[in-house]
Tab-separated table of C-alpha atoms in Angstrom:
chain	number	residue	atom	x	y	z
A	1	MET	CA	-65.259	-29.061	9.784
A	2	ASN	CA	-66.760	-27.032	6.965
A	3	LEU	CA	-65.453	-23.542	6.432
A	4	LYS	CA	-67.099	-20.835	4.604
A	5	LEU	CA	-65.149	-18.395	3.116
A	6	TYR	CA	-65.769	-14.898	2.812
A	7	LYS	CA	-64.644	-11.339	0.997
A	8	LEU	CA	-63.709	-8.741	3.218
A	9	LYS	CA	-65.699	-6.334	1.083
A	10	ASP	CA	-69.307	-8.449	2.075
A	11	LEU	CA	-67.963	-8.109	5.886
A	12	ALA	CA	-66.759	-4.852	6.198
A	13	GLU	CA	-67.580	-1.091	5.032
A	14	ILE	CA	-64.158	0.089	3.075
A	15	ASN	CA	-63.082	3.581	3.369
A	16	PRO	CA	-66.905	4.654	3.518
A	17	GLU	CA	-66.694	8.332	4.298
A	18	ILE	CA	-64.478	11.105	2.676
A	19	ILE	CA	-63.737	14.554	3.516
A	20	ASN	CA	-64.922	16.817	0.916
A	21	ASN	CA	-64.337	20.671	0.239
A	22	LYS	CA	-68.032	21.954	1.197
A	23	ASN	CA	-67.995	20.624	4.722
A	24	PHE	CA	-64.292	20.858	5.683
A	25	SER	CA	-62.855	24.351	6.739
A	26	ASN	CA	-59.783	23.519	8.463
A	27	GLU	CA	-56.731	24.489	6.569
A	28	TYR	CA	-54.778	21.165	7.986
A	29	ILE	CA	-55.612	17.550	8.201
A	30	LYS	CA	-54.171	15.099	10.367
A	31	TYR	CA	-52.686	12.582	8.114
A	32	ILE	CA	-51.540	8.741	9.344
A	33	ASP	CA	-48.942	7.698	6.355
A	34	ILE	CA	-49.328	3.719	6.006
A	35	ASN	CA	-45.552	3.814	6.543
A	36	SER	CA	-45.905	4.906	9.933
A	37	VAL	CA	-48.577	1.750	11.042
A	38	LYS	CA	-47.087	-1.303	12.421
A	39	SER	CA	-48.560	-4.188	13.968
A	40	GLY	CA	-51.340	-2.912	16.133
A	41	TYR	CA	-50.086	0.776	16.567
A	42	VAL	CA	-49.123	3.912	14.732
A	43	GLU	CA	-45.408	5.222	14.997
A	44	GLN	CA	-46.418	9.170	13.828
A	45	ILE	CA	-49.403	11.442	12.581
A	46	GLU	CA	-48.754	13.987	10.496
A	47	LYS	CA	-50.113	17.391	10.106
A	48	ILE	CA	-50.370	18.301	6.043
A	49	LYS	CA	-52.338	21.155	4.269
A	50	TYR	CA	-55.282	19.764	3.117
A	51	THR	CA	-55.217	21.543	-0.624
A	52	GLU	CA	-51.992	19.478	-0.363
A	53	ALA	CA	-53.369	16.095	0.544
A	54	PRO	CA	-53.400	12.662	-1.476
A	55	SER	CA	-57.160	11.903	-1.686
A	56	ARG	CA	-56.329	8.598	0.462
A	57	ALA	CA	-55.541	11.166	3.000
A	58	LYS	CA	-58.996	12.519	3.353
A	59	ARG	CA	-60.674	9.333	4.285
A	60	LYS	CA	-62.168	9.272	7.910
A	61	ILE	CA	-61.414	7.195	10.674
A	62	ARG	CA	-63.506	6.660	13.339
A	63	LYS	CA	-63.538	5.704	16.822
A	64	ASN	CA	-63.835	1.841	17.004
A	65	ASP	CA	-62.427	1.534	13.472
A	66	ILE	CA	-59.762	-0.926	12.227
A	67	VAL	CA	-57.696	0.320	9.404
A	68	LEU	CA	-55.129	-1.992	7.647
A	69	SER	CA	-53.076	-1.581	4.781
A	70	SER	CA	-54.061	-3.914	1.569
A	71	VAL	CA	-50.982	-2.952	-0.022
A	72	ARG	CA	-47.948	-5.501	1.173
A	73	PRO	CA	-50.215	-7.398	3.897
A	74	ASN	CA	-47.188	-9.246	4.664
A	75	LEU	CA	-45.763	-6.189	6.375
A	76	ARG	CA	-49.023	-6.216	8.777
A	77	SER	CA	-49.669	-2.801	8.905
A	78	PHE	CA	-53.156	-2.195	11.152
A	79	PHE	CA	-54.295	-0.567	13.951
A	80	PHE	CA	-57.566	-0.531	16.263
A	81	VAL	CA	-59.063	3.363	16.438
A	82	LYS	CA	-59.537	4.202	20.523
């Protein structure tokens, strides 16, 4: 059997949407730190000030997204958004 290898970026959208100042009026955002993500679930969702949020915290996630860490993939940090 011949298997074809693909790069993830050729099969999925990677962080396509961000929250920006123009269309966001809330003071706080919900933030999922990758340290809170385990194999298939999230332990904790933080509430942080939008103005203090790092750029990675301003990425939107949507229903049916799969969130995974590309840093230290051996930790298997991923979850499916219901």
